[in-house]
Short mmCIF file of C-alpha atoms in Angstrom, two decimals:
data_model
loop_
_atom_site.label_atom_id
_atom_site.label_comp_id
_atom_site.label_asym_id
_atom_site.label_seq_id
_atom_site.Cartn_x
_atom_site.Cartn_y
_atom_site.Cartn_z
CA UNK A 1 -38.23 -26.94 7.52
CA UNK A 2 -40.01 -29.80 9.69
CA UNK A 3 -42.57 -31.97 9.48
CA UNK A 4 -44.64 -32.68 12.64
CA UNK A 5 -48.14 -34.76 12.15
CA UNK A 6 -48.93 -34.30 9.03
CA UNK A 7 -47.82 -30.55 8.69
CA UNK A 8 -44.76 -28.98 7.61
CA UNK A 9 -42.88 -25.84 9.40
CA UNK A 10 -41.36 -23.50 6.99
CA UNK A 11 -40.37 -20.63 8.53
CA UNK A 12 -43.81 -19.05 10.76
CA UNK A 13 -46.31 -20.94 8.00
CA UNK A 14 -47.83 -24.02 8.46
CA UNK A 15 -48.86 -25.36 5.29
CA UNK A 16 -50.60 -29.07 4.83
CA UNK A 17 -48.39 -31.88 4.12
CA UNK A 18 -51.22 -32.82 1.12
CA UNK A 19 -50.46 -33.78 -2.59
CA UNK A 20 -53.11 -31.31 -4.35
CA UNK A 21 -55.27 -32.44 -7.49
CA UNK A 22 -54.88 -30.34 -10.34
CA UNK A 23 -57.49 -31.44 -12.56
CA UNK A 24 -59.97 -29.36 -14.28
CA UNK A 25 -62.59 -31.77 -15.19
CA UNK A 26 -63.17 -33.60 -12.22
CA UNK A 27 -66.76 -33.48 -11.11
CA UNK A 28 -65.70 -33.51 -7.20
CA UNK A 29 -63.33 -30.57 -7.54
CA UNK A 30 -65.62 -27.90 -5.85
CA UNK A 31 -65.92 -30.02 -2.98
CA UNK A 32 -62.99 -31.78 -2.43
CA UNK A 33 -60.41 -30.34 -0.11
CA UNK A 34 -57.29 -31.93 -2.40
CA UNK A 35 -58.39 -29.17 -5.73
CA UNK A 36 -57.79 -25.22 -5.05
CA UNK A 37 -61.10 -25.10 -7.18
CA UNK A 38 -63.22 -25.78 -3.46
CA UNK A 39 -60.81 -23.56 -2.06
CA UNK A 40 -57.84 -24.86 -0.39
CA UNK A 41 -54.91 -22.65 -1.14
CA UNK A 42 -51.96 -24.90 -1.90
CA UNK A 43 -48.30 -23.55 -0.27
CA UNK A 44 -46.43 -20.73 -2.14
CA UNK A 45 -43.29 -22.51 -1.38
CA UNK A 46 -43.54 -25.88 -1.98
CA UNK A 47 -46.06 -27.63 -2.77
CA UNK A 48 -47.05 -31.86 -4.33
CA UNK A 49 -49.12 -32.12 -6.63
CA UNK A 50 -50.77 -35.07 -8.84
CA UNK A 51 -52.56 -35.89 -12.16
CA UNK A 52 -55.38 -37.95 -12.06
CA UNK A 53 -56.49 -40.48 -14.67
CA UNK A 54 -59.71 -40.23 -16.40
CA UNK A 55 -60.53 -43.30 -14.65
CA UNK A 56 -59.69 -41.81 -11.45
CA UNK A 57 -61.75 -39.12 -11.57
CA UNK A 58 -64.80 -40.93 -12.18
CA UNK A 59 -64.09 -43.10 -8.91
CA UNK A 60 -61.39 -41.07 -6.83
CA UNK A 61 -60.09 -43.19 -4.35
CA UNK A 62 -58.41 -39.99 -3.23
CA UNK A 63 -61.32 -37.46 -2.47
CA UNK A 64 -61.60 -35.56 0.28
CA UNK A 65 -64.80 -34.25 1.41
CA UNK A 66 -64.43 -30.43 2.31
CA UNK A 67 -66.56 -29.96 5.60
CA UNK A 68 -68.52 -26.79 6.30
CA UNK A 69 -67.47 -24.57 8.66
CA UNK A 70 -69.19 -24.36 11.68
CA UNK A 71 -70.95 -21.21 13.28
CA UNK A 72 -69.85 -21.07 17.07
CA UNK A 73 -72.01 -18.83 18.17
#
């Protein structure tokens, strides 16, 4: 395994180097690219994760805005 720029190699996958949110009750989970509630499938094989506070949740300093895919056409 290797880590280059903020991804990590394992094997073929490239999975991102992220800690993942794994609260329930947070009111940004749908769109925040940290929760697999908007989405974001965390790594079968390894994978960070965190707990947020009560507090935090109300003011995350750690959201992540998911961004809408573009149409290229």
């Amino acid at each position: 395994m290797k880590t280059l720029t903020g991804l990590t190699w394992i094997g073929k996958y490239i999975m991102p180097d992220i800690s993942m949110c794994d609260s329930f009750t947070c009111p940004l989970r749908k769109n925040c690219y940290r929760s697999p509630h908007s989405g974001t499938n965390p790594s079968e094989f390894m994978q960070s994760w965190f707990s947020p506070t009560k507090e935090l949740e109300e003011d995350c300093q750690y959201h992540w805005l998911v961004k809408e895919k573009q149409d290229d056409s």
